[in-house]
XYZ file of C-alpha atoms in Angstrom:
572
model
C 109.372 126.506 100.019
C 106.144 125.751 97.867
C 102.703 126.420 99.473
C 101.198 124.124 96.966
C 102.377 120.888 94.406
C 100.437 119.138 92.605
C 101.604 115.334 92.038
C 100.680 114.342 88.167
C 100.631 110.659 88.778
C 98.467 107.444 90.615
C 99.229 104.578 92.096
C 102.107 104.115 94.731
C 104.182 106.619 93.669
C 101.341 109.427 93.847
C 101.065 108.193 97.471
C 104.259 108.738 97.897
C 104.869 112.106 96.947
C 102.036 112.994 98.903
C 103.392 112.028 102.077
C 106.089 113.401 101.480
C 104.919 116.793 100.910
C 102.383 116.928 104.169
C 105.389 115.937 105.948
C 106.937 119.494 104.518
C 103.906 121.151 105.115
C 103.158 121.923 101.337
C 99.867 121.284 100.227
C 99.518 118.253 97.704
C 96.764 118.376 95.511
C 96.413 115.467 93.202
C 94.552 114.323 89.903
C 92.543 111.577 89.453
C 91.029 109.716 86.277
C 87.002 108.500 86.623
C 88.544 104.798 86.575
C 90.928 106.565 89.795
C 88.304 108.385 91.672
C 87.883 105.810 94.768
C 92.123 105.364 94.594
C 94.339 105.756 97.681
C 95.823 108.765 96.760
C 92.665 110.820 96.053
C 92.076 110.778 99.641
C 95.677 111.371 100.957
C 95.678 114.253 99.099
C 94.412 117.787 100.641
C 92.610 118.476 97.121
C 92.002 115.888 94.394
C 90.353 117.046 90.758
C 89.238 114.464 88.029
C 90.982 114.831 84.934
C 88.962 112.940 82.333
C 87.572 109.182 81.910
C 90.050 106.020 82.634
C 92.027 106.051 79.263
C 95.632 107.675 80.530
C 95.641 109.532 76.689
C 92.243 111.279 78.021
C 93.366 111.692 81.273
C 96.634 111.512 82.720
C 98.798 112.824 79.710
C 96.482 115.715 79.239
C 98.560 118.633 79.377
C 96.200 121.031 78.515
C 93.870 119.842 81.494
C 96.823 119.635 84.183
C 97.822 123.461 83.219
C 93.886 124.624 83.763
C 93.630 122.839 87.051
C 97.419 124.117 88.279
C 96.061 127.716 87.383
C 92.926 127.348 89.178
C 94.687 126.181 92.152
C 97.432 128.441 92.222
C 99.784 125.252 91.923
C 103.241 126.204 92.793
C 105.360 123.118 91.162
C 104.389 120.083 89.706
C 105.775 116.723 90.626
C 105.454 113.902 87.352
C 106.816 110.835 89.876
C 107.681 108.396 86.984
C 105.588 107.186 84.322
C 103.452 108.821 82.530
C 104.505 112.716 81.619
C 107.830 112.479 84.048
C 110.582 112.682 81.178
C 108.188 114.785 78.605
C 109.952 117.734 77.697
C 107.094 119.493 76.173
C 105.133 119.286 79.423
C 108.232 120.750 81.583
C 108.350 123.546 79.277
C 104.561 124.291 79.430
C 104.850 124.679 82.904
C 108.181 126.731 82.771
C 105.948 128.945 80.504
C 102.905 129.241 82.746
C 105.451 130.388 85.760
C 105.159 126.562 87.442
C 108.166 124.571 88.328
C 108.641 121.362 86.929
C 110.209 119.354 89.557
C 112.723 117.157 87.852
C 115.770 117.963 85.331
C 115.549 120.783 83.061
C 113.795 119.834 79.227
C 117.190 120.133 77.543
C 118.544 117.444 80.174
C 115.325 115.393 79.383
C 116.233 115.816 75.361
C 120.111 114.979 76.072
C 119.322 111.822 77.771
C 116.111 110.823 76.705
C 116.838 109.672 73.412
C 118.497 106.446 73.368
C 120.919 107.172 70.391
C 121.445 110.584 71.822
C 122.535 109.419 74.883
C 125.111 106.766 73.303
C 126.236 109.338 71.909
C 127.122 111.401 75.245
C 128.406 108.845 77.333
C 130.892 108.199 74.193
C 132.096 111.270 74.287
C 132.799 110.999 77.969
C 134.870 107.649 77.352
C 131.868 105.360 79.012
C 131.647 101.844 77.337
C 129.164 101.303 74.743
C 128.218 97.688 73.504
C 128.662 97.575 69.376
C 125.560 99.485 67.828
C 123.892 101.542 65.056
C 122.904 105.189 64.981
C 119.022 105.493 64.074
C 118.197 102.693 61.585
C 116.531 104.550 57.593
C 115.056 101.238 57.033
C 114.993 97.457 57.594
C 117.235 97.115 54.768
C 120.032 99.093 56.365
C 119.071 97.174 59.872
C 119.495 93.483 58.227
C 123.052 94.897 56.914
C 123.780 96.507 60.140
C 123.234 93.190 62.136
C 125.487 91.125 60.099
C 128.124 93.668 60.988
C 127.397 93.426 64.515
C 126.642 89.597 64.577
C 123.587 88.010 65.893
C 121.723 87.905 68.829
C 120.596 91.749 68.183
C 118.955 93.802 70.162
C 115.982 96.132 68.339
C 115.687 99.417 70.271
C 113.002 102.143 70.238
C 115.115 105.381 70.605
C 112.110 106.640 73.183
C 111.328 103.507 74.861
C 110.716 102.726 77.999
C 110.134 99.533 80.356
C 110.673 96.823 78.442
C 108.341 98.403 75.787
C 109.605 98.809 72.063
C 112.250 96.476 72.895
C 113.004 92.690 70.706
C 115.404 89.989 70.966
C 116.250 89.036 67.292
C 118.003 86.011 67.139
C 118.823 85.711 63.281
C 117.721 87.636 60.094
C 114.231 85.997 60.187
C 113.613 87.241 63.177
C 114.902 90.817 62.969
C 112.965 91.215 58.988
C 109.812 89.651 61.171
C 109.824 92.368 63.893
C 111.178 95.758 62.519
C 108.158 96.703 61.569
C 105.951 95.801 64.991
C 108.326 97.544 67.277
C 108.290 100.508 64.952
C 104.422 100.442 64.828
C 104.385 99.813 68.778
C 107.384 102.861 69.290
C 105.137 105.304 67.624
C 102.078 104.277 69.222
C 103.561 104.716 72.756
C 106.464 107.293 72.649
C 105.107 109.307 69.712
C 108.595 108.376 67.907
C 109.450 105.601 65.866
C 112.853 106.131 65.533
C 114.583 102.467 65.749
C 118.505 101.419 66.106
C 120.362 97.861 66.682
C 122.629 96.646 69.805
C 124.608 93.732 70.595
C 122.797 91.359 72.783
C 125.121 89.774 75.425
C 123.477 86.121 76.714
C 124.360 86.391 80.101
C 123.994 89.204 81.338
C 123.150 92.122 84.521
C 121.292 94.666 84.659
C 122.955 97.268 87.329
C 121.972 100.980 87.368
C 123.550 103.849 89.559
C 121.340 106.337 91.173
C 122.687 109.616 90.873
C 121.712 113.279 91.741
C 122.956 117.081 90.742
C 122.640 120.130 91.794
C 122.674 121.679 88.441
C 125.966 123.372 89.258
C 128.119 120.846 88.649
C 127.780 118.864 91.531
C 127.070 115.379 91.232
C 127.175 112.642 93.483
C 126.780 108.926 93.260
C 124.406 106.995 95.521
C 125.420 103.162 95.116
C 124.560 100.789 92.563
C 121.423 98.524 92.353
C 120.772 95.418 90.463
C 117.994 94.816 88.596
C 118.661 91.686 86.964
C 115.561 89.801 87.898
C 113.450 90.534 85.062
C 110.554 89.348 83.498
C 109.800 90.714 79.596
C 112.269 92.964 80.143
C 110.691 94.459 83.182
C 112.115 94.690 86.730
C 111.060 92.169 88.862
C 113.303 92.723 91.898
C 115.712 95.263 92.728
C 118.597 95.414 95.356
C 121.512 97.577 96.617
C 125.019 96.629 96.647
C 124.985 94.814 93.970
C 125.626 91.440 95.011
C 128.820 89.225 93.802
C 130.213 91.869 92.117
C 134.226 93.043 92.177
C 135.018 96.289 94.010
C 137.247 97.738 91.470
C 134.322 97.625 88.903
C 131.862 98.843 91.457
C 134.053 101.865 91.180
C 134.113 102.398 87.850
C 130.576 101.885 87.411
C 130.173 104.762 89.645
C 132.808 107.343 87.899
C 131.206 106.166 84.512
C 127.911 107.474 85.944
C 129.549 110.819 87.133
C 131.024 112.158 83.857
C 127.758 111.611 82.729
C 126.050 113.879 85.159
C 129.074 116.346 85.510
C 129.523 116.195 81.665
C 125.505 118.145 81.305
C 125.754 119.968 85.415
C 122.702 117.661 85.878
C 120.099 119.111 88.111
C 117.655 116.139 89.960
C 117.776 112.693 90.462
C 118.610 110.221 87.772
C 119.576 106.604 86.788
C 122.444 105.631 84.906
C 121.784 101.613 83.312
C 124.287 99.737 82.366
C 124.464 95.728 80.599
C 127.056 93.980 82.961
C 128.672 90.855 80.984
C 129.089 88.330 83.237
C 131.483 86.523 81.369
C 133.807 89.166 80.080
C 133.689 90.790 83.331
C 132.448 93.983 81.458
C 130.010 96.689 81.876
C 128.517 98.767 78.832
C 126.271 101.811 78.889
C 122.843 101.318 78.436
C 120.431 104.477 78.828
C 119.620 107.109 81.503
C 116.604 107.696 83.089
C 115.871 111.657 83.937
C 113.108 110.386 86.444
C 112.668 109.073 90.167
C 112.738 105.165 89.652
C 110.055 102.646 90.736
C 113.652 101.090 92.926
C 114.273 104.080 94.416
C 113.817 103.137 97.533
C 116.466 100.524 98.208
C 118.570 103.412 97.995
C 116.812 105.107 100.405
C 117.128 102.630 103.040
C 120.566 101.688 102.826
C 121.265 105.709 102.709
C 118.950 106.280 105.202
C 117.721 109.625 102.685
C 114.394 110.822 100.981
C 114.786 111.110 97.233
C 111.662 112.853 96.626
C 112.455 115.379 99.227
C 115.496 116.241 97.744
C 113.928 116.769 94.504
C 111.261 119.629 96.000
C 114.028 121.106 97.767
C 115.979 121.583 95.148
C 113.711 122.853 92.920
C 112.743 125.026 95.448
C 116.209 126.603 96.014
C 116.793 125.200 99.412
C 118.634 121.731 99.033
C 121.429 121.980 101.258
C 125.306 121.394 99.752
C 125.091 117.487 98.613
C 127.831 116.220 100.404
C 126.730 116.983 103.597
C 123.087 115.200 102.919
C 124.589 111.516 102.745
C 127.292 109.506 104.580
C 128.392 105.653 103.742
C 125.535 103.223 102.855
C 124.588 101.071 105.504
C 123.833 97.323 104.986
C 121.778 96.141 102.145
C 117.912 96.236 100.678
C 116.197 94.353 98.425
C 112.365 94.862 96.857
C 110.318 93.124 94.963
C 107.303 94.592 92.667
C 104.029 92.983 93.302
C 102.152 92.774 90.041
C 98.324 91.975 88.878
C 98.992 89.628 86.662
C 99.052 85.664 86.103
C 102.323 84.118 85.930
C 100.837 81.177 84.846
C 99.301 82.283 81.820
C 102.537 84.457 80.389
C 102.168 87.489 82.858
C 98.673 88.225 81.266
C 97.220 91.493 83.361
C 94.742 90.732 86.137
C 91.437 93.062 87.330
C 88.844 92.707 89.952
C 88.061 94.141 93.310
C 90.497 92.890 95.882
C 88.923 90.739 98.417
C 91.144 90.734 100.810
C 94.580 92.497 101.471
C 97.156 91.867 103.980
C 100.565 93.164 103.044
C 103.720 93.122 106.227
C 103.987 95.710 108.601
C 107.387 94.473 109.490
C 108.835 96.023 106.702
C 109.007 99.088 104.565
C 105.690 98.727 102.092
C 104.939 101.649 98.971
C 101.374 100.032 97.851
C 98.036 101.936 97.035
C 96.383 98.967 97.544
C 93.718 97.501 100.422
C 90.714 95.356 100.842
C 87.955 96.334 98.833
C 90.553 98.556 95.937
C 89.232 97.934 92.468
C 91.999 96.993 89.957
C 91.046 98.220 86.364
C 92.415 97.280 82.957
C 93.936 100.337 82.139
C 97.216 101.063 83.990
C 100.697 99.519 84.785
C 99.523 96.385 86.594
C 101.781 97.376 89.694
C 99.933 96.956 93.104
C 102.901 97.118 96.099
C 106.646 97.243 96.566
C 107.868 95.159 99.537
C 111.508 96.811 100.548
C 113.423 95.403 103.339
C 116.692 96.104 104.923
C 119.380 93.782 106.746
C 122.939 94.321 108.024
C 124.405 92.268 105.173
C 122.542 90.880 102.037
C 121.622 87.173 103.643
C 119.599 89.269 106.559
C 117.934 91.152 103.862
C 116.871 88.114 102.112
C 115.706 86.010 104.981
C 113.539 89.679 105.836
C 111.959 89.404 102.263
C 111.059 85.479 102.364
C 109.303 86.181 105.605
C 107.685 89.249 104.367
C 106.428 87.652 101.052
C 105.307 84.764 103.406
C 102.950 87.203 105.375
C 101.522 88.950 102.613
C 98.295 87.878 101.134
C 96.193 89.056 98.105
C 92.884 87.451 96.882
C 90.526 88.606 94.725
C 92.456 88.372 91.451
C 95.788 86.398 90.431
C 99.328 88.420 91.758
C 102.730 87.349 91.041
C 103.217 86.579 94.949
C 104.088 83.177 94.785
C 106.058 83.507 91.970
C 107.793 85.947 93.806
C 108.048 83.340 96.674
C 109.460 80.613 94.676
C 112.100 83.162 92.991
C 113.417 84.195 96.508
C 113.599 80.571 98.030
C 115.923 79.637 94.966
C 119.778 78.457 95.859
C 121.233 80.666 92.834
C 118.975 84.288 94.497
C 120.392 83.200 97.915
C 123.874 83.201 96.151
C 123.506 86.023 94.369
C 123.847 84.456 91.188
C 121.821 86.620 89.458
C 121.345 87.633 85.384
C 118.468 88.792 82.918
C 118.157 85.303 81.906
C 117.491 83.887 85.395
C 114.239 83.500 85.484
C 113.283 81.603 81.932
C 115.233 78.844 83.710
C 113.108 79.064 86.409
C 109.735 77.028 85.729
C 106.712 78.666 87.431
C 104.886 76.222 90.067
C 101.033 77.114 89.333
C 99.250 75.686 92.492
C 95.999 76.835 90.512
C 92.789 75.393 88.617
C 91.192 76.759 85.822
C 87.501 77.221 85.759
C 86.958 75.840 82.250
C 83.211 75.366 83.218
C 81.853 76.705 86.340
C 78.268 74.527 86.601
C 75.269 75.441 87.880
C 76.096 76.804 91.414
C 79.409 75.546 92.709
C 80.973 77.199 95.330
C 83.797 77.429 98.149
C 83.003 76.542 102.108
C 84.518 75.489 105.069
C 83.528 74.024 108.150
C 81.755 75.214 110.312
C 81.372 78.018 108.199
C 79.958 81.375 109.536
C 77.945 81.211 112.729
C 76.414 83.849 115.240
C 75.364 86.460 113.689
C 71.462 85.440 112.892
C 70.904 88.092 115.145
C 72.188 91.064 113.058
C 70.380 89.316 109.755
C 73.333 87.081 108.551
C 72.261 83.467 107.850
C 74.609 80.760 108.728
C 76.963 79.697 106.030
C 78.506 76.570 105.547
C 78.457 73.531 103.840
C 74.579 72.172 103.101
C 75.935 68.180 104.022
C 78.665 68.912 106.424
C 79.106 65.109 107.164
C 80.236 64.287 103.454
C 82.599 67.715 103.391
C 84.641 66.262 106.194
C 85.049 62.969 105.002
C 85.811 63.808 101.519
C 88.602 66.416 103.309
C 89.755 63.521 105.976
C 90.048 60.865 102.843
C 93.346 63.749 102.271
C 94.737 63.897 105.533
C 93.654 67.420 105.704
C 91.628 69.223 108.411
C 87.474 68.251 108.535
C 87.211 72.583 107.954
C 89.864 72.661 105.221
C 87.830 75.118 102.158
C 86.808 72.537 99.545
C 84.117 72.784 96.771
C 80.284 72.294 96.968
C 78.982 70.957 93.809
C 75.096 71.722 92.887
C 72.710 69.904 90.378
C 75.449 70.204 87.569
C 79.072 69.987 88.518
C 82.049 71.963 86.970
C 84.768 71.480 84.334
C 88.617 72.474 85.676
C 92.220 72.083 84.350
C 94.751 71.314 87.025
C 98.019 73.110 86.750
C 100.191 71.376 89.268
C 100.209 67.804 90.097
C 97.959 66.707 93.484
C 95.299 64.747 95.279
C 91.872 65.214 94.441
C 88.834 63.351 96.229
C 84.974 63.588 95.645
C 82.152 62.594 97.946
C 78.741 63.576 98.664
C 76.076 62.678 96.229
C 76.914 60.439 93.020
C 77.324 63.281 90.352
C 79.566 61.959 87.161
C 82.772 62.593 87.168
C 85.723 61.954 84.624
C 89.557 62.684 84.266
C 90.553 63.153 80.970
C 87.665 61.086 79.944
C 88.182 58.699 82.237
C 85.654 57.611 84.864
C 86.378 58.410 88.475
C 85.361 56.878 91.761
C 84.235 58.807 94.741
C 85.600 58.007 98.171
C 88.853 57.984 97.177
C 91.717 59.935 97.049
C 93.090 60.391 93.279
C 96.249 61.097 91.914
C 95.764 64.677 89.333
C 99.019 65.488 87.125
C 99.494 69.040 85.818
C 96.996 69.166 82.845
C 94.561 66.960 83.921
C 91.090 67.934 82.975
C 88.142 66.952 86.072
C 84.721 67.136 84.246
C 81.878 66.785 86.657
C 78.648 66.252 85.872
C 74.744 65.542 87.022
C 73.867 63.610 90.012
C 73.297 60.264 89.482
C 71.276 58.835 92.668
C 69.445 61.258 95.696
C 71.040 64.033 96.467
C 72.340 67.365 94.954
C 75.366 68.403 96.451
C 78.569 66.777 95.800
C 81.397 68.203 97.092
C 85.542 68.360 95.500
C 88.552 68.550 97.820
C 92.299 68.944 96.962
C 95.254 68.052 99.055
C 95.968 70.841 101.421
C 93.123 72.724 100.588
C 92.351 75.985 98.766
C 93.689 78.772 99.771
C 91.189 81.471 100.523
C 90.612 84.304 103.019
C 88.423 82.873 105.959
């Protein structure tokens, strides 16, 4: 076995791998950018080196860097997680060449299936279905000729792409002339090829994948399917395993399509197998292959009861045992969801900040990096957590998830958590009814304001705010006129201590974006609603949009204080 692996990745999945390895008793040393160097899995690891500043092109996809420090620490194998330098060739090859094992498929594996058009091409040869398509596209000429061949909706591909990245919906010949040339700026930006082709798009539509892994003999074997159909911008919101709602007999066939892939190349490692599942037709149709560990790996896990990432060190190691005596029948079902930083109310835009406060389910199986205090920069994949549970049958599994989503708390930025919430307490996820389309028919409930204008000093408090601890230098907290606080929070039916606003000198400007109850009390500052004047001591009726402009107090006092319905939802 290895004495020492170094993990060439952040986040959750370096944390991961780490474990893992301590739990083998190899030696995990990890890398770390400047942006990285208070991160959770710099100090899980036994040894951590900084790689260069924040930007991953300076830091985490410096090969040159990775080889100095694997020399210098006598670095056995190196494991690329997913992301980042995990299906480079080039970089499995440097290592091959510097005597390190690469742990993952071999580079020509990588080549075979890494290529989009490459890879249609292989699983045609082994008789897998393949939706109507082009080979690379010369121009957009020969693209706006090739799509009236195929018929609109069109998908544009980047051949190298990757997570929803280099990837457009063209809807007509407007659309595709209007786009070409983005995705093929945005393809060679990313993937270092801009290499472009055209596929049918199908309107409703699945996303299911099939998790396989080879010995590099010839052995390959199939571990279930998952479904991945709850996306947003093309990228995987939640994953689960079986598949729900879906026949045996194509279950089946999903699974031997898979297989002569693998066999076809003796594929050595774990790897993915995608396919577009149309719903109507009853249909499935090859899509690509990953040659990496996926971010959904672990529903397969639990339902297998195996470790993916411990397979992959033993068998680059020499020492996997025969594969069919590592895995019986799956067991039940899992689902997971991806907690992201970002707003869903504002189009998924990326969140950062320092995380206030984290509480994440210990009921459950949880892959985060994340805890109270972590700071989220701008310049990595905005995942924060993966929330997996397991249940005897897929309704267990689901009621586990809404209660775990339900005891899981983030502030400090915006997550996806309630959307996440609100996706899981829908009647179509409860029946399985799921597609790639499912959730632009799903309106996001913002139960948010936006700070338009903050004012001079406003601020959030609750009653009786923090006592007690004068005597280790903390001043009592609090709101300054706790009489007015109450009543403005009782005028809601909510509790006198519910956290409300306190107004100072100048009051603030916010946009609601969900309907609700509003009331205002304390001393007489001006307040409109869309330009409309607006009482105090009263509850008020705010629809979704509504602007609240507060101004300057108009009589004694300086504090005025704003309560909504319910109250706002902050750590204590």
């Amino acid at each position: 076995m290895f004495k020492t692996v170094l993990v060439a990745n952040r986040g959750e999945i370096a944390c991961r791998i780490i474990r893992t390895l301590q739990r083998l008793g190899i030696r995990a040393l990890a890398i770390y950018s400047e942006a990285d160097r208070h991160a959770a899995h710099v100090r899980l690891a036994d040894t951590a080196i900084c790689i260069g500043p924040a930007p991953v092109a300076e830091s985490y996809l410096q090969v040159d860097k990775i080889l100095a420090v694997c020399n210098e620490h006598k670095v056995d194998a190196v494991h690329p997680g997913y992301g980042f330098l995990s299906e480079n060739p080039e970089f499995a090859e440097a290592l091959t060449t510097a005597g390190i094992t690469f742990i993952g498929p071999s580079p020509q594996q990588m080549r075979q299936f890494g290529l989009k058009h490459t890879a249609r091409a292989l699983a045609e040869s082994c008789g897998v279905p393949l939706l109507p398509g082009t080979e690379l596209l010369d121009s957009l000429e020969q693209a706006l000729q090739s799509a009236e061949q195929i018929g609109y909706p069109v998908m544009l591909k980047s051949t190298a792409g990757g997570g929803g990245i280099g990837l457009q919906l063209c809807r007509n010949r407007n659309e595709l002339a209007d786009k070409y040339a983005s995705v093929k700026r945005l393809s060679r930006n990313n993937f270092s090829s801009d290499g472009l082709f055209l596929e049918k798009f199908i309107e409703t539509a699945r996303h299911i994948e099939v998790q396989i892994f080879g010995d590099g003999t010839g052995q390959v074997i199939a571990l279930g399917e998952r479904d991945c159909s709850i996306q947003r911008r093309n990228q995987k919101v939640i994953e689960e395993t079986p598949a729900p709602n879906l026949a045996d007999e194509i279950r089946y066939k999903l699974h031997q399509a898979a297989l002569r892939l693998g066999r076809q190349i003796r594929y050595a490692s774990v790897g993915t197998v995608e396919f577009i599942f149309d719903v109507k037709a009853r249909q499935f149709y090859f899509l690509e292959v990953n040659t990496r560990l996926q971010v959904e790996h672990g529903v397969t896990e639990e339902v297998f009861g195996i470790d993916l990432v411990e397979w992959m060190i033993q068998l680059s190691a020499g020492e996997l045992p025969p594969l069919e005596s590592l895995t019986g029948p799956p067991q039940g079902a899992s689902i997971q969801v991806r907690i992201y930083a970002e707003d869903p109310g504002k189009d998924f835009q990326p969140s950062s900040g320092r995380l206030t406060r984290v509480q994440l389910p210990d009921s459950c199986r949880v892959d985060s990096w994340i805890e109270t205090g972590t700071e989220i920069t701008p310049y990595y994949d905005p995942l924060l957590a993966k929330i997996i549970v397991k249940g005897r049958d897929r309704q267990e599994a689901r009621s586990r998830l809404a209660q775990a989503l339900a005891q899981s708390n983030i502030y400090g930025i915006e997550t996806n958590l309630a959307y996440l919430r609100q996706i899981v307490a829908t009647e179509r996820f409860s029946e399985g009814e799921v597609s790639t389309r499912a959730l632009t028919e799903l309106p996001y409930r913002s139960a948010t304001i936006d700070v338009l204008a903050p004012g001079a000093q406003s601020s959030i408090q609750d009653y009786p705010g923090r006592l007690g601890y004068w005597n280790i230098g903390v001043p009592p907290s609090g709101p300054m006129d706790h009489y007015s606080f109450r009543l403005v929070n009782r005028l809601l039916g909510n509790p006198e201590g519910a956290p409300a606003l306190e107004l100072t000198l100048n009051g603030p400007t916010l946009k609601f974006n969900c309907d609700t109850l509003i009331a205002l009390g304390g001393a007489q500052m001006s307040a409109t609603l869309d330009g409309k004047p607006v009482a105090h001591w009263r509850p008020i009726a705010v629809t979704s949009g509504q602007i609240l402009a507060v101004g300057s107090p108009q009589g004694p006092g300086n504090r005025c204080y704003l309560a909504v319905r319910h109250g706002f939802d902050v750590p204590e």
